[in-house]
Structure formats: structure tokens, C-alpha cells
Amino acid sequence: PIKLYPASSCDCHCWVAAFVKMKEFIYVWWPYIFAVATIMLQAVVDPAECVWPPKLDLSGQQAALLAKTPVWLCTAGPTLIGPFLLNFMARKRNLSAMDPQSLMWWHVNAWWFHTGCDVFSGLYQIMPVLTELYTHMSPIHVKERWHPEREHLDCAYGLELFVEAPFALWLVYLFMMQDHRR
């Protein structure tokens, strides 16, 4: 038989072990990877018009604008840094593989997807770039808040603000404490 890879002392079990490690990494970190991807898109997608493929602003000006915006720093900062701290604490406390994944999921959702994206971009419309992208995706966002045509969106955003994000943070706490209520 012809081998397409160089001969080595490592046989099939090394590839299986590497695959299992990669699978575990993706299982735990995929919410973070997804959040980082949306943050990167926010830094480069030109929100001026809605076209496919999207126009990119690779000058760095848009990313610099984000880095100077308090609302972005208050949501993207914990989103980008928090998972590393949570993963460190999970390893220190010897949590199961499922618990760090849950920590990652609830943390990223609370800070980025519920608060940064939906509340600040959809409801309050103060998040740079994403607010314009939300308006392109759903033009009803140009109406004032609680307008009859967009109140269904505002109700969903309110649910995220007052229920989903706080409970997500509560679940992060419960998982870190290994509380039976989690």
C-alpha cells in the first residue's frame, strides 16, 4: 500500500487523539469563536449599504472607532477576556468538560449576544456599526422605540435585557459554584 504521509512511529491512535482534543476544544469554545467572528465582522463590514458580498473597511478606522466607544468596550471587553478567566477557573476547580462549555455559552450570550448585540444595537441603537446593520436587516428599526410596528422587537429586546442576560450571568455564577440548581 502507498502511504501519503511520512512514516513515523505515530500510528492511527495519534490522529484519533488529536481529533478528540480538537473536538473537545470546539465543543467548549464554539460560542466564543462565534462571538469573536461577529466582533471581527463589526470591525470591518462597512454598514453604509446592504450589499452582497459586503463591502469591507480594512483601513482600521472602524476598528479604532469601536475601541474608543464605551458601550463596545463594556460588552466586547468581558466577552473577549472573560472566557479565558472562566476556563482558567474551571480547570483550577477541576470541572467536567460540560461545565466549561456551559460557562462559555452563558457568559458570551449575556455579554455579547443579548446585551451588546440585541439590547444596545436593536433596542437602544447605540452600538456602532451593528445598529446600522440591524437597520439594514430589519428596516423597522428606523421607527422610534415602542412604535406599534416594532413593538414585537422591543418586547424581545426587553426580555433579553430584564430576563435572559441577568439569568445567563446567574447561571455563570451557579456553574462556577457547582450549585445543584444549575
mmCIF file of C-alpha atoms in Angstrom:
data_model
loop_
_atom_site.group_PDB
_atom_site.id
_atom_site.type_symbol
_atom_site.label_atom_id
_atom_site.label_comp_id
_atom_site.label_asym_id
_atom_site.label_seq_id
_atom_site.Cartn_x
_atom_site.Cartn_y
_atom_site.Cartn_z
ATOM 1 C CA PRO A 1 0.000 0.000 0.000
ATOM 2 C CA ILE A 2 1.085 3.566 -0.753
ATOM 3 C CA LYS A 3 1.329 5.920 2.244
ATOM 4 C CA LEU A 4 0.569 9.577 1.548
ATOM 5 C CA TYR A 5 2.182 10.786 4.747
ATOM 6 C CA PRO A 6 5.735 10.258 6.008
ATOM 7 C CA ALA A 7 6.413 7.156 8.017
ATOM 8 C CA SER A 8 6.619 7.760 11.741
ATOM 9 C CA SER A 9 6.368 5.939 14.988
ATOM 10 C CA CYS A 10 2.937 7.507 15.473
ATOM 11 C CA ASP A 11 0.148 5.442 14.035
ATOM 12 C CA CYS A 12 -3.606 5.874 13.882
ATOM 13 C CA HIS A 13 -4.164 6.426 17.613
ATOM 14 C CA CYS A 14 -2.270 9.768 17.461
ATOM 15 C CA TRP A 15 -4.664 11.066 14.829
ATOM 16 C CA VAL A 16 -7.632 9.897 16.872
ATOM 17 C CA ALA A 17 -6.252 11.587 19.987
ATOM 18 C CA ALA A 18 -5.687 14.833 18.055
ATOM 19 C CA PHE A 19 -9.204 14.663 16.638
ATOM 20 C CA VAL A 20 -10.678 14.109 20.103
ATOM 21 C CA LYS A 21 -8.716 17.082 21.501
ATOM 22 C CA MET A 22 -9.872 19.315 18.616
ATOM 23 C CA LYS A 23 -13.461 18.146 19.104
ATOM 24 C CA GLU A 24 -13.270 18.963 22.837
ATOM 25 C CA PHE A 25 -11.788 22.387 22.084
ATOM 26 C CA ILE A 26 -14.530 23.225 19.576
ATOM 27 C CA TYR A 27 -17.202 21.869 21.920
ATOM 28 C CA VAL A 28 -16.106 24.207 24.724
ATOM 29 C CA TRP A 29 -15.008 27.260 22.736
ATOM 30 C CA TRP A 30 -17.506 27.495 19.828
ATOM 31 C CA PRO A 31 -19.655 30.228 21.479
ATOM 32 C CA TYR A 32 -16.513 32.304 21.950
ATOM 33 C CA ILE A 33 -15.372 31.652 18.371
ATOM 34 C CA PHE A 34 -18.788 32.732 17.089
ATOM 35 C CA ALA A 35 -18.718 35.910 19.204
ATOM 36 C CA VAL A 36 -15.188 36.775 18.046
ATOM 37 C CA ALA A 37 -16.295 36.273 14.436
ATOM 38 C CA THR A 38 -19.190 38.729 14.873
ATOM 39 C CA ILE A 39 -16.887 41.220 16.601
ATOM 40 C CA MET A 40 -14.407 40.944 13.737
ATOM 41 C CA LEU A 41 -17.202 41.481 11.216
ATOM 42 C CA GLN A 42 -18.317 44.522 13.193
ATOM 43 C CA ALA A 43 -14.780 45.894 12.888
ATOM 44 C CA VAL A 44 -14.557 45.528 9.098
ATOM 45 C CA VAL A 45 -18.020 45.399 7.459
ATOM 46 C CA ASP A 46 -18.980 48.773 6.025
ATOM 47 C CA PRO A 47 -22.508 49.499 7.317
ATOM 48 C CA ALA A 48 -23.214 52.249 4.760
ATOM 49 C CA GLU A 49 -25.167 49.955 2.449
ATOM 50 C CA CYS A 50 -26.537 46.453 2.491
ATOM 51 C CA VAL A 51 -24.974 44.571 -0.423
ATOM 52 C CA TRP A 52 -23.664 41.082 -1.037
ATOM 53 C CA PRO A 53 -20.828 40.464 -0.757
ATOM 54 C CA PRO A 54 -20.487 43.108 1.949
ATOM 55 C CA LYS A 55 -18.077 45.967 1.436
ATOM 56 C CA LEU A 56 -15.200 45.842 3.865
ATOM 57 C CA ASP A 57 -13.462 48.749 5.548
ATOM 58 C CA LEU A 58 -9.929 47.445 6.028
ATOM 59 C CA SER A 59 -8.453 50.866 6.869
ATOM 60 C CA GLY A 60 -8.694 50.209 10.614
ATOM 61 C CA GLN A 61 -10.761 53.359 11.210
ATOM 62 C CA GLN A 62 -13.879 51.379 12.045
ATOM 63 C CA ALA A 63 -11.980 49.157 14.482
ATOM 64 C CA ALA A 64 -10.435 52.267 16.075
ATOM 65 C CA LEU A 65 -13.908 53.786 16.446
ATOM 66 C CA LEU A 66 -15.096 50.652 18.236
ATOM 67 C CA ALA A 67 -12.077 50.638 20.551
ATOM 68 C CA LYS A 68 -12.946 54.188 21.669
ATOM 69 C CA THR A 69 -16.653 53.510 22.243
ATOM 70 C CA PRO A 70 -17.588 52.843 25.901
ATOM 71 C CA VAL A 71 -20.618 50.716 25.036
ATOM 72 C CA TRP A 72 -18.456 48.459 22.861
ATOM 73 C CA LEU A 73 -15.704 48.247 25.479
ATOM 74 C CA CYS A 74 -18.237 47.373 28.206
ATOM 75 C CA THR A 75 -19.653 44.464 26.212
ATOM 76 C CA ALA A 76 -16.855 43.246 23.933
ATOM 77 C CA GLY A 77 -14.255 43.534 26.704
ATOM 78 C CA PRO A 78 -15.887 40.998 29.038
ATOM 79 C CA THR A 79 -16.804 38.876 26.026
ATOM 80 C CA LEU A 80 -13.211 38.675 24.804
ATOM 81 C CA ILE A 81 -11.432 38.377 28.176
ATOM 82 C CA GLY A 82 -13.960 36.601 30.399
ATOM 83 C CA PRO A 83 -13.874 33.169 28.756
ATOM 84 C CA PHE A 84 -10.138 32.832 29.402
ATOM 85 C CA LEU A 85 -10.646 33.637 33.080
ATOM 86 C CA LEU A 86 -13.610 31.269 33.290
ATOM 87 C CA ASN A 87 -11.649 28.497 31.572
ATOM 88 C CA PHE A 88 -8.735 29.013 33.975
ATOM 89 C CA MET A 89 -11.058 28.872 36.991
ATOM 90 C CA ALA A 90 -12.861 25.818 35.589
ATOM 91 C CA ARG A 91 -9.546 23.975 35.223
ATOM 92 C CA LYS A 92 -8.466 25.061 38.686
ATOM 93 C CA ARG A 93 -11.723 23.711 40.132
ATOM 94 C CA ASN A 94 -11.467 20.558 38.007
ATOM 95 C CA LEU A 95 -14.897 20.946 36.402
ATOM 96 C CA SER A 96 -16.200 18.439 33.888
ATOM 97 C CA ALA A 97 -15.893 19.182 30.153
ATOM 98 C CA MET A 98 -19.568 20.087 30.013
ATOM 99 C CA ASP A 99 -19.366 22.779 32.700
ATOM 100 C CA PRO A 100 -16.762 24.983 30.921
ATOM 101 C CA GLN A 101 -18.881 24.766 27.774
ATOM 102 C CA SER A 102 -21.920 25.944 29.724
ATOM 103 C CA LEU A 103 -19.867 28.712 31.341
ATOM 104 C CA MET A 104 -18.696 29.836 27.903
ATOM 105 C CA TRP A 105 -22.197 29.694 26.434
ATOM 106 C CA TRP A 106 -23.905 31.686 29.190
ATOM 107 C CA HIS A 107 -21.092 34.224 29.575
ATOM 108 C CA VAL A 108 -20.842 35.021 25.859
ATOM 109 C CA ASN A 109 -24.598 35.193 25.482
ATOM 110 C CA ALA A 110 -25.042 37.505 28.468
ATOM 111 C CA TRP A 111 -22.334 39.981 27.497
ATOM 112 C CA TRP A 112 -22.273 39.919 23.724
ATOM 113 C CA PHE A 113 -25.336 38.449 22.054
ATOM 114 C CA HIS A 114 -28.052 39.574 24.491
ATOM 115 C CA THR A 115 -26.556 42.844 25.694
ATOM 116 C CA GLY A 116 -24.039 44.026 23.090
ATOM 117 C CA CYS A 117 -25.917 42.934 20.008
ATOM 118 C CA ASP A 118 -29.641 42.951 20.739
ATOM 119 C CA VAL A 119 -30.078 45.422 23.601
ATOM 120 C CA PHE A 120 -27.501 48.029 22.537
ATOM 121 C CA SER A 121 -27.896 47.567 18.763
ATOM 122 C CA GLY A 122 -31.587 46.804 18.440
ATOM 123 C CA LEU A 123 -33.327 48.382 21.424
ATOM 124 C CA TYR A 124 -31.186 51.390 22.358
ATOM 125 C CA GLN A 125 -29.400 51.652 18.982
ATOM 126 C CA ILE A 126 -26.139 52.971 20.431
ATOM 127 C CA MET A 127 -23.695 50.257 19.331
ATOM 128 C CA PRO A 128 -21.544 51.486 16.433
ATOM 129 C CA VAL A 129 -21.840 49.563 13.162
ATOM 130 C CA LEU A 130 -24.217 46.895 14.496
ATOM 131 C CA THR A 131 -27.032 49.437 14.858
ATOM 132 C CA GLU A 132 -26.766 50.266 11.156
ATOM 133 C CA LEU A 133 -26.555 46.575 10.255
ATOM 134 C CA TYR A 134 -29.660 45.843 12.354
ATOM 135 C CA THR A 135 -31.465 48.635 10.499
ATOM 136 C CA HIS A 136 -30.470 47.122 7.143
ATOM 137 C CA MET A 137 -31.622 43.663 8.264
ATOM 138 C CA SER A 138 -34.930 44.951 9.582
ATOM 139 C CA PRO A 139 -35.841 48.461 8.350
ATOM 140 C CA ILE A 140 -38.495 48.696 11.051
ATOM 141 C CA HIS A 141 -35.639 49.690 13.390
ATOM 142 C CA VAL A 142 -35.795 53.237 11.977
ATOM 143 C CA LYS A 143 -39.114 53.705 13.784
ATOM 144 C CA GLU A 144 -38.989 55.125 17.312
ATOM 145 C CA ARG A 145 -38.768 52.702 20.193
ATOM 146 C CA TRP A 146 -42.129 51.094 21.103
ATOM 147 C CA HIS A 147 -43.703 52.196 17.825
ATOM 148 C CA PRO A 148 -46.607 49.799 17.057
ATOM 149 C CA GLU A 149 -44.765 48.403 14.020
ATOM 150 C CA ARG A 150 -41.674 47.459 16.031
ATOM 151 C CA GLU A 151 -43.052 46.745 19.486
ATOM 152 C CA HIS A 152 -42.678 42.993 18.943
ATOM 153 C CA LEU A 153 -38.914 43.528 18.535
ATOM 154 C CA ASP A 154 -38.754 45.818 21.548
ATOM 155 C CA CYS A 155 -40.589 43.234 23.663
ATOM 156 C CA ALA A 156 -37.995 40.634 22.679
ATOM 157 C CA TYR A 157 -35.169 43.079 23.441
ATOM 158 C CA GLY A 158 -36.761 43.870 26.803
ATOM 159 C CA LEU A 159 -36.947 40.156 27.562
ATOM 160 C CA GLU A 160 -33.228 39.901 26.817
ATOM 161 C CA LEU A 161 -32.414 42.934 28.961
ATOM 162 C CA PHE A 162 -34.504 42.069 32.021
ATOM 163 C CA VAL A 163 -34.642 38.250 31.941
ATOM 164 C CA GLU A 164 -32.196 36.482 29.623
ATOM 165 C CA ALA A 165 -28.970 38.419 30.288
ATOM 166 C CA PRO A 166 -29.372 38.524 34.094
ATOM 167 C CA PHE A 167 -30.259 34.837 34.224
ATOM 168 C CA ALA A 168 -27.309 33.997 31.983
ATOM 169 C CA LEU A 169 -24.976 35.740 34.434
ATOM 170 C CA TRP A 170 -26.723 33.965 37.307
ATOM 171 C CA LEU A 171 -26.070 30.640 35.568
ATOM 172 C CA VAL A 172 -22.383 31.506 35.153
ATOM 173 C CA TYR A 173 -22.252 32.011 38.907
ATOM 174 C CA LEU A 174 -24.132 28.756 39.593
ATOM 175 C CA PHE A 175 -21.808 26.755 37.344
ATOM 176 C CA MET A 176 -18.701 28.278 38.915
ATOM 177 C CA MET A 177 -20.004 27.436 42.399
ATOM 178 C CA GLN A 178 -21.131 23.979 41.231
ATOM 179 C CA ASP A 179 -24.517 24.774 42.725
ATOM 180 C CA HIS A 180 -27.092 21.989 42.439
ATOM 181 C CA ARG A 181 -29.642 24.456 40.974
ATOM 182 C CA ARG A 182 -27.673 24.877 37.756
#
